mmCIF file with all atom_site columns, C-alpha atoms in Angstrom:
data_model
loop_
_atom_site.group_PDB
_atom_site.id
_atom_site.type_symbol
_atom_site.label_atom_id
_atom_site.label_alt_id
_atom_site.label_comp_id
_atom_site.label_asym_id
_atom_site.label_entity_id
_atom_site.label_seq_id
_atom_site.pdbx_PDB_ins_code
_atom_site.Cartn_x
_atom_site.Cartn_y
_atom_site.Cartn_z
_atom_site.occupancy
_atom_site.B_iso_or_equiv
_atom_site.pdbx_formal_charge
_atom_site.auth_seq_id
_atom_site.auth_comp_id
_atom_site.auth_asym_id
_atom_site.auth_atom_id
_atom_site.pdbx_PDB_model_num
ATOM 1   C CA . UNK A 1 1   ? 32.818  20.647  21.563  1.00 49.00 ? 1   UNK A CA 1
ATOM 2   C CA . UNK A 1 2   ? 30.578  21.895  24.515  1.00 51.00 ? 2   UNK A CA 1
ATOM 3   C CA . UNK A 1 3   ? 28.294  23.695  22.069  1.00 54.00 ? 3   UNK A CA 1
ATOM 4   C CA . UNK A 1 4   ? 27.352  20.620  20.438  1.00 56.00 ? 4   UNK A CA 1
ATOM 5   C CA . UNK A 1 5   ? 26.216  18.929  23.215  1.00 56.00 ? 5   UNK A CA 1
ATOM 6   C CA . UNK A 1 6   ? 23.223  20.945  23.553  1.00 65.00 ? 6   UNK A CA 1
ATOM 7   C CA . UNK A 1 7   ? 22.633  20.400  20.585  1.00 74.00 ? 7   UNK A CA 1
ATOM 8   C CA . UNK A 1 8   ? 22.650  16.694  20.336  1.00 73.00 ? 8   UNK A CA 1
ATOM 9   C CA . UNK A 1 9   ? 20.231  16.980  23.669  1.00 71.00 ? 9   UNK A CA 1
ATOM 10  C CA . UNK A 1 10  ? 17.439  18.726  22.494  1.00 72.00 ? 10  UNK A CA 1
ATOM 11  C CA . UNK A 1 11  ? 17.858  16.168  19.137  1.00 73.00 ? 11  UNK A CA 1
ATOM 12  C CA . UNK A 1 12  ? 17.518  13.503  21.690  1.00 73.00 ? 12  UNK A CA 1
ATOM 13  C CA . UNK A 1 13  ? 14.153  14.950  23.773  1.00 68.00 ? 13  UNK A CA 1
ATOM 14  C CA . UNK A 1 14  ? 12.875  15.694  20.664  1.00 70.00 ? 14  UNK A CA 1
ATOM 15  C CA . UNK A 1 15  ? 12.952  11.765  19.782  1.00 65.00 ? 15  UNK A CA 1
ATOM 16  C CA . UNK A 1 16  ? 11.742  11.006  23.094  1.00 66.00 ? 16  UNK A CA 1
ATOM 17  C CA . UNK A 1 17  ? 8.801   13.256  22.633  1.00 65.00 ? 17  UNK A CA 1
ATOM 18  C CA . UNK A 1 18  ? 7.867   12.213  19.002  1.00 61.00 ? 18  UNK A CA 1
ATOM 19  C CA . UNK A 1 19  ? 7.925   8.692   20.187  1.00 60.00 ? 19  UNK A CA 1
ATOM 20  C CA . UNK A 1 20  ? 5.487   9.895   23.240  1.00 58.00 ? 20  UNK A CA 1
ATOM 21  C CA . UNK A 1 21  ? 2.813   11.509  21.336  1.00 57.00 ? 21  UNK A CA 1
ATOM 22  C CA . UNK A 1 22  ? 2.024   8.475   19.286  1.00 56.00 ? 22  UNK A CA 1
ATOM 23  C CA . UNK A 1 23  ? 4.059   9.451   16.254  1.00 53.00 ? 23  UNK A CA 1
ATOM 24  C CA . UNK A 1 24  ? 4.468   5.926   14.207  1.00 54.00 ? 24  UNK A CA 1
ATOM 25  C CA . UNK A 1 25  ? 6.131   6.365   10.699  1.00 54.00 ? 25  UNK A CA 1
ATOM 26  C CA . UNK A 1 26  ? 4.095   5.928   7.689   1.00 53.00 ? 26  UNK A CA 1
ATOM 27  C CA . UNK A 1 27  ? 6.614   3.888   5.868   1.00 52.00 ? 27  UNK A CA 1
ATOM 28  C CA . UNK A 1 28  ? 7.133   0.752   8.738   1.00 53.00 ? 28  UNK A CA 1
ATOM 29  C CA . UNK A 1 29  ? 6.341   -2.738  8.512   1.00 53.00 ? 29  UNK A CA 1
ATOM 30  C CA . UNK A 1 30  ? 3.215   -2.118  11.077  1.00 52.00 ? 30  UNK A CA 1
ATOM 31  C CA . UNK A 1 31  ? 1.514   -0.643  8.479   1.00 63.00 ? 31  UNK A CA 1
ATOM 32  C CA . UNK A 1 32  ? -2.084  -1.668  8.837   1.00 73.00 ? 32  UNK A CA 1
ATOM 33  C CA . UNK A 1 33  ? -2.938  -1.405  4.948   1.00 80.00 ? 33  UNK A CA 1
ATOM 34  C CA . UNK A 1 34  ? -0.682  -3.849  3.730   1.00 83.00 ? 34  UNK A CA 1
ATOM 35  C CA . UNK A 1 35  ? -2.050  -6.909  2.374   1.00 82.00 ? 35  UNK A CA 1
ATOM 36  C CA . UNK A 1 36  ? -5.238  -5.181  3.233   1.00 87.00 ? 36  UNK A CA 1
ATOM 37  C CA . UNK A 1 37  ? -6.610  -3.879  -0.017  1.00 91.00 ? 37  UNK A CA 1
ATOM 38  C CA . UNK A 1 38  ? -7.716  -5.946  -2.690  1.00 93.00 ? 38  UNK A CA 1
ATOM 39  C CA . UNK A 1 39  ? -7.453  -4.075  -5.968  1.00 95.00 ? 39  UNK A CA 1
ATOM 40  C CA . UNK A 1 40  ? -9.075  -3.377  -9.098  1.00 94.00 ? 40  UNK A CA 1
ATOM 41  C CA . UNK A 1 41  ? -8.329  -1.491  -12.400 1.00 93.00 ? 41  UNK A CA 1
ATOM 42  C CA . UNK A 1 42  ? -8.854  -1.142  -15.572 1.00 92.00 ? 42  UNK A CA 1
ATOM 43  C CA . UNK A 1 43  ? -7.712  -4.499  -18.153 1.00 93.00 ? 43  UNK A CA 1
ATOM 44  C CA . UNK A 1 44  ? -5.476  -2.600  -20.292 1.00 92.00 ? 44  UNK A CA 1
ATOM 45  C CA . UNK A 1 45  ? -1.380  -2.988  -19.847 1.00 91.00 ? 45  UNK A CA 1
ATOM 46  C CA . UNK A 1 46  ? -1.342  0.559   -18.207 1.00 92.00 ? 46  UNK A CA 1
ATOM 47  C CA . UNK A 1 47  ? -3.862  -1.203  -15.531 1.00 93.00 ? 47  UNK A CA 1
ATOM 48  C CA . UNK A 1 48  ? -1.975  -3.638  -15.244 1.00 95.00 ? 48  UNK A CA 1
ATOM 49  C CA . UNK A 1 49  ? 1.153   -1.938  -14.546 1.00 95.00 ? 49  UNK A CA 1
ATOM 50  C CA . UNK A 1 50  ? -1.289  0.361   -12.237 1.00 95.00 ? 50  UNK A CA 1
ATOM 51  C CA . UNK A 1 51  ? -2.361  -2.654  -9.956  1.00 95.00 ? 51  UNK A CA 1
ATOM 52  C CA . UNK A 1 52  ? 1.500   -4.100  -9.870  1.00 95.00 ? 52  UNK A CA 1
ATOM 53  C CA . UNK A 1 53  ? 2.562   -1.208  -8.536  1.00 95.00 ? 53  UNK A CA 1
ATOM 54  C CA . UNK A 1 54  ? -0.017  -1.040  -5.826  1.00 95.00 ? 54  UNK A CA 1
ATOM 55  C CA . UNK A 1 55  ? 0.223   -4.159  -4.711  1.00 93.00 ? 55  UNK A CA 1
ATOM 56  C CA . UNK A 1 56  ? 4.410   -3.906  -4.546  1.00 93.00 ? 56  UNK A CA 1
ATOM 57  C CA . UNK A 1 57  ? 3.869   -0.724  -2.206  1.00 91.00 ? 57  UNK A CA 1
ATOM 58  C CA . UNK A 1 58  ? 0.662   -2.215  -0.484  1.00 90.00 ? 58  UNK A CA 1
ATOM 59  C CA . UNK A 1 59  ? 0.950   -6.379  -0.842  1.00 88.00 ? 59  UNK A CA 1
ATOM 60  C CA . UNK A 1 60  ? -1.437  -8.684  -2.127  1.00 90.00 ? 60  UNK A CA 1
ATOM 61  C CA . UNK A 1 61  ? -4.428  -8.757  -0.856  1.00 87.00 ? 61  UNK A CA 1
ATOM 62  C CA . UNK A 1 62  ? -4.211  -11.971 1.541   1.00 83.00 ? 62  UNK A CA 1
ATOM 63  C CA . UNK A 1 63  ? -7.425  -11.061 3.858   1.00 84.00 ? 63  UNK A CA 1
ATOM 64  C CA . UNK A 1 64  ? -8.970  -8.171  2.042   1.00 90.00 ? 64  UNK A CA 1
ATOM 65  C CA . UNK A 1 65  ? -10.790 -5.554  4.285   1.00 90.00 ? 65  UNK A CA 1
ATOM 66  C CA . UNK A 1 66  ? -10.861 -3.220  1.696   1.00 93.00 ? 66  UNK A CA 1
ATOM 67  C CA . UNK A 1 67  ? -11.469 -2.977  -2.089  1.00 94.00 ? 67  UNK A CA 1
ATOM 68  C CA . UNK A 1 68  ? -9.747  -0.214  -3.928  1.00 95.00 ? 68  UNK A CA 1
ATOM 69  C CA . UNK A 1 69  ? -11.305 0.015   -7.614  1.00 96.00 ? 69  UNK A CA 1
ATOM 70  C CA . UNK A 1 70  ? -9.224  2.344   -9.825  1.00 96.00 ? 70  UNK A CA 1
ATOM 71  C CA . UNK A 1 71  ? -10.457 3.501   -13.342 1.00 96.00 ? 71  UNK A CA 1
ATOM 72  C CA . UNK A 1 72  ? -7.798  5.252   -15.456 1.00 95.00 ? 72  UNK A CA 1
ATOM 73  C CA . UNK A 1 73  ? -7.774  7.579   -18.505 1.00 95.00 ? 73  UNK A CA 1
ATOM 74  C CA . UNK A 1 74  ? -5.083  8.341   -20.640 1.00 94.00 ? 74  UNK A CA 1
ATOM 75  C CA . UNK A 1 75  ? -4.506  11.117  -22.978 1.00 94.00 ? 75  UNK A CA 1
ATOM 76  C CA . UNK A 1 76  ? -1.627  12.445  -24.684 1.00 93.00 ? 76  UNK A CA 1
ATOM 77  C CA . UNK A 1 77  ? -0.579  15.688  -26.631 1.00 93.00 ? 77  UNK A CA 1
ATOM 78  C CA . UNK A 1 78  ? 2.418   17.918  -28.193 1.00 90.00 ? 78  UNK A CA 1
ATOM 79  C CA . UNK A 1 79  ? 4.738   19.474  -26.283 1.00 89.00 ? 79  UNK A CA 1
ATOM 80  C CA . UNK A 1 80  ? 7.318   20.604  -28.614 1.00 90.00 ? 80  UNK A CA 1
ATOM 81  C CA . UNK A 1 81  ? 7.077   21.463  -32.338 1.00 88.00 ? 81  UNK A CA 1
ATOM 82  C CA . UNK A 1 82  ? 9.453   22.228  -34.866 1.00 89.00 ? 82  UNK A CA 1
ATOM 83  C CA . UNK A 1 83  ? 9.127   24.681  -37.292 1.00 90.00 ? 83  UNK A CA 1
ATOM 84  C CA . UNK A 1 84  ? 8.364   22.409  -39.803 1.00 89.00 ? 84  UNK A CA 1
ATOM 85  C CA . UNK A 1 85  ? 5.229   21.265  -37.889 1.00 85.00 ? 85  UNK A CA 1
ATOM 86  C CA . UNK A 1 86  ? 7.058   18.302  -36.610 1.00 88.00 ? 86  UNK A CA 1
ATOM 87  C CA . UNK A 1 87  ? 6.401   17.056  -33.186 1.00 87.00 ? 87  UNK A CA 1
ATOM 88  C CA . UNK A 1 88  ? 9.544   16.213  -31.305 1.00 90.00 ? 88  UNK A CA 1
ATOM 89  C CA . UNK A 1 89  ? 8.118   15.562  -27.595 1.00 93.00 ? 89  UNK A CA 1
ATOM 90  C CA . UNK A 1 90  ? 4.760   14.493  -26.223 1.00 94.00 ? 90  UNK A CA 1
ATOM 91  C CA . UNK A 1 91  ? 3.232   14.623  -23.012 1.00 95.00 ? 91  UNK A CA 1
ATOM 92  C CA . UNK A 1 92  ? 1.407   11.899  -21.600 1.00 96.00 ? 92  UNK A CA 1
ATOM 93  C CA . UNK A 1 93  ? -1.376  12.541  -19.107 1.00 96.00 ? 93  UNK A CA 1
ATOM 94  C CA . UNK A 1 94  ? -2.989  10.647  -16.985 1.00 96.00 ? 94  UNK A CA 1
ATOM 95  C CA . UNK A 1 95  ? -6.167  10.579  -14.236 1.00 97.00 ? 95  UNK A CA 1
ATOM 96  C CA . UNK A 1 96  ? -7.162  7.429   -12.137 1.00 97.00 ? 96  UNK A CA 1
ATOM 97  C CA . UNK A 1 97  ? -10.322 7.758   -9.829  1.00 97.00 ? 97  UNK A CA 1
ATOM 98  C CA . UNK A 1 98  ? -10.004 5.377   -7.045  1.00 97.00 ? 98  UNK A CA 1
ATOM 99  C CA . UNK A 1 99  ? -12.947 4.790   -5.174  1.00 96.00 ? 99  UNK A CA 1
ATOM 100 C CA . UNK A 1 100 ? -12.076 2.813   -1.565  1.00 95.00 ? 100 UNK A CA 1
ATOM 101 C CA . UNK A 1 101 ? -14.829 0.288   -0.207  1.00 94.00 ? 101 UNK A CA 1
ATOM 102 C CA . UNK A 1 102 ? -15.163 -2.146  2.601   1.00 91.00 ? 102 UNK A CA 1
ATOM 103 C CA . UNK A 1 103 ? -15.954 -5.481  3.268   1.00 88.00 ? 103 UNK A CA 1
ATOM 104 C CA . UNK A 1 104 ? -19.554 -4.687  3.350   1.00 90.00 ? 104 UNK A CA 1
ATOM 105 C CA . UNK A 1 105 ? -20.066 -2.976  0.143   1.00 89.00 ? 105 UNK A CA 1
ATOM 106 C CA . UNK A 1 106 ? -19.701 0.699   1.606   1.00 92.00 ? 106 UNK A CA 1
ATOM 107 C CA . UNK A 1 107 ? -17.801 3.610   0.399   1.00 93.00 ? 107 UNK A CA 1
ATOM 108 C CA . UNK A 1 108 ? -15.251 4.733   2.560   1.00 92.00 ? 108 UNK A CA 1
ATOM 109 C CA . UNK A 1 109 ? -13.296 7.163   0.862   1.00 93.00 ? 109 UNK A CA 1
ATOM 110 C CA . UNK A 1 110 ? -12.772 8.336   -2.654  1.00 95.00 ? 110 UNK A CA 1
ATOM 111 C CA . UNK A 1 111 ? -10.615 10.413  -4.551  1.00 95.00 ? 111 UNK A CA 1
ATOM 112 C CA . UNK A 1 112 ? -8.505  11.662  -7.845  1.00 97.00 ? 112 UNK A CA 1
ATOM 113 C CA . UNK A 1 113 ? -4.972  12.402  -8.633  1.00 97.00 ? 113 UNK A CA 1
ATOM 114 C CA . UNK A 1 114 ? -3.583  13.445  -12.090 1.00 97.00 ? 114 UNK A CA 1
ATOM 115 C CA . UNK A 1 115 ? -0.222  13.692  -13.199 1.00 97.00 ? 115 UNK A CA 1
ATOM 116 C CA . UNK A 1 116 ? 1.770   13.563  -16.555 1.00 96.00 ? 116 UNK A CA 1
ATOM 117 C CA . UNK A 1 117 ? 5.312   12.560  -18.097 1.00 96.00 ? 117 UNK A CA 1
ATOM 118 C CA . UNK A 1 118 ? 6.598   12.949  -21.612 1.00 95.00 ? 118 UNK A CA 1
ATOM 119 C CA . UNK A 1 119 ? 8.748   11.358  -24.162 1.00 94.00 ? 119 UNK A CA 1
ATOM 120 C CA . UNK A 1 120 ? 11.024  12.151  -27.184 1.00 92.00 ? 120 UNK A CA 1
ATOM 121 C CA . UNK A 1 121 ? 9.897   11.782  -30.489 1.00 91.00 ? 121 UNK A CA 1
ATOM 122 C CA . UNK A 1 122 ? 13.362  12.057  -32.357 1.00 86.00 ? 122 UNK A CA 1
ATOM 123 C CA . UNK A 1 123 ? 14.301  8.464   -33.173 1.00 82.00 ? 123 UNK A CA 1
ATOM 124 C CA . UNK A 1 124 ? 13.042  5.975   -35.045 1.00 90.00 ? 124 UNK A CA 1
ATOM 125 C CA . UNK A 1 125 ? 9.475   4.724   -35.292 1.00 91.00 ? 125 UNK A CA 1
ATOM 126 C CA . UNK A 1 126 ? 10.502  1.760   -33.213 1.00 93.00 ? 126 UNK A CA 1
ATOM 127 C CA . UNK A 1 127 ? 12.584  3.997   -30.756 1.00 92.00 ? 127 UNK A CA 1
ATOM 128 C CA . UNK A 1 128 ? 9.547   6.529   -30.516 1.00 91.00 ? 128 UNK A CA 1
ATOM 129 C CA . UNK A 1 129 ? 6.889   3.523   -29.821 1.00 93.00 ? 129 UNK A CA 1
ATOM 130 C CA . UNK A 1 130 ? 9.418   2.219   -27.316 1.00 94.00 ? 130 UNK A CA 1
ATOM 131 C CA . UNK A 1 131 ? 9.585   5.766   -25.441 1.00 94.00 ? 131 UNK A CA 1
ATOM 132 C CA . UNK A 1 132 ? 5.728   6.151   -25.557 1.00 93.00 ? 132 UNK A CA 1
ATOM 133 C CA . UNK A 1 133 ? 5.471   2.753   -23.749 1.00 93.00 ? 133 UNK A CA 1
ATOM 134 C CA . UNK A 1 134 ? 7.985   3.330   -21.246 1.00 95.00 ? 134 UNK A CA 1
ATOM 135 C CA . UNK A 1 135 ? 5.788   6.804   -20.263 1.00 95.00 ? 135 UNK A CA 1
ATOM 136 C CA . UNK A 1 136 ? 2.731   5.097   -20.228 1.00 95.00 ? 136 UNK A CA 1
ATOM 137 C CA . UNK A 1 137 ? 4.309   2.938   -18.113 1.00 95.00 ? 137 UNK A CA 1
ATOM 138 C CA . UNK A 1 138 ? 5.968   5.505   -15.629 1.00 96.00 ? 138 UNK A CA 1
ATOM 139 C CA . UNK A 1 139 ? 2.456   7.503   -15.733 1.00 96.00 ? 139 UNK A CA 1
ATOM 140 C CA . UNK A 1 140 ? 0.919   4.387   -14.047 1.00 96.00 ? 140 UNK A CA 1
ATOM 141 C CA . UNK A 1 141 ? 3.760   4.178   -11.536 1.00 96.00 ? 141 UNK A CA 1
ATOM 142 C CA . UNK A 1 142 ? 3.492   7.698   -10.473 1.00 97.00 ? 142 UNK A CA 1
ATOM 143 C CA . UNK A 1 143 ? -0.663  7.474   -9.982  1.00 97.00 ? 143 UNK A CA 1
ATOM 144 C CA . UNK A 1 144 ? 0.107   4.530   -8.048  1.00 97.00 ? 144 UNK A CA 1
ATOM 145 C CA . UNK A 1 145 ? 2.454   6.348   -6.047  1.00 96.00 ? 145 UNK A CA 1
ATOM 146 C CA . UNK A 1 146 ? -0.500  9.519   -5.463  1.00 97.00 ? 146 UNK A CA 1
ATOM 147 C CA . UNK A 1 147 ? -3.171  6.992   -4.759  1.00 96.00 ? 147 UNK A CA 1
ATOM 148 C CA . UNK A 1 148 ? -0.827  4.713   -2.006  1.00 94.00 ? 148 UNK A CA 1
ATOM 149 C CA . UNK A 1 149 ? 0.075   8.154   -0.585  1.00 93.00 ? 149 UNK A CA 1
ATOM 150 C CA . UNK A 1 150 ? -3.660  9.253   0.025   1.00 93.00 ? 150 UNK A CA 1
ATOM 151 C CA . UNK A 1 151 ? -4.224  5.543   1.652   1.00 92.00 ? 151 UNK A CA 1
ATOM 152 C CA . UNK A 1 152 ? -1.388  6.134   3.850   1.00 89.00 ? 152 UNK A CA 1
ATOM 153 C CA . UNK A 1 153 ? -2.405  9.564   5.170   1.00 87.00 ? 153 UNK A CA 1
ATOM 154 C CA . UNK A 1 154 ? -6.248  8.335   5.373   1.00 86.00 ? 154 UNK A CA 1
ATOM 155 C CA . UNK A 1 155 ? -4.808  4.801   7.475   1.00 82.00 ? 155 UNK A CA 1
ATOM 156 C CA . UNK A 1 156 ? -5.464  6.180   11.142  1.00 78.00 ? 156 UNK A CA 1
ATOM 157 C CA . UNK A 1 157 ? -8.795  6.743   10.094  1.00 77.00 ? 157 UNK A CA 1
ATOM 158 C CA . UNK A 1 158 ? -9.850  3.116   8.268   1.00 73.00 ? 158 UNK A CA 1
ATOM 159 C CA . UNK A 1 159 ? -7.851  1.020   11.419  1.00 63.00 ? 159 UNK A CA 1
ATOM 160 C CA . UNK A 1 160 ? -10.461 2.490   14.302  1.00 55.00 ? 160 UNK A CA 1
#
């Protein structure tokens, strides 16, 4: 029992020292982006879906200091073939730029972030179109995600 105690110290200190250097989790309610960023995409149901999930991980825009303006393209291709030329799978890529600006007008910070996610093509035509929406829809989620992340690590810079 003795040779956890050290253990449980040096957890302890290490808390203490965390909380000294001005570490502040990204994730916490003092976030200084949220409800921060007014946003802007592309009018198509994957924008849509792109700006919904920004504004659940960032909030509506209730004082904007910031204007994020996000332009998103779409592709998709094969990713598995049968032998008789059939496809079975797709893959649907995606890349939004975002481009960050302030109150003003200027450019603060821009960037891009790709990603991709797939869907069977086995079912029915209904079932198929049903699975290509639901990726198109997950594709916007996950830029959403990449983009939020790259606001959060660039924060400490736009709240000087």
């Amino acid at each position: 029992m003795s040779s956890k105690l050290p253990s449980r110290r040096f957890a302890i200190l290490g808390l203490l020292a965390l909380g000294g250097c001005g570490f502040a989790p990204v994730y916490s309610d003092s976030n200084t982006l949220r409800g921060a960023i007014a946003f802007k995409a592309d009018e198509t149901i994957a924008g849509y879906r792109l700006q919904e999930r920004l504004e659940q991980r960032l909030g509506r825009a209730t004082a904007p200091r910031y204007t994020l303006d996000v332009t998103m393209t779409r592709g998709s291709r094969s990713a598995a073939i049968t032998d008789d030329g059939d496809t079975t799978r797709y893959n649907v890529t995606g890349i939004a730029k975002w481009t960050l600006t302030d109150a003003t007008g200027q450019q603060v910070e821009k960037g891009k972030v790709d990603a991709f996610t797939s869907y069977s093509a086995t079912g029915s035509t209904t079932a198929t179109q049903t699975a290509a929406t639901d990726a198109t829809a997950r594709l916007s989620v996950i830029l959403a995600d990449m983009i939020v992340s790259r606001l959060l690590i660039l924060s400490p810079k736009l709240t000087q």
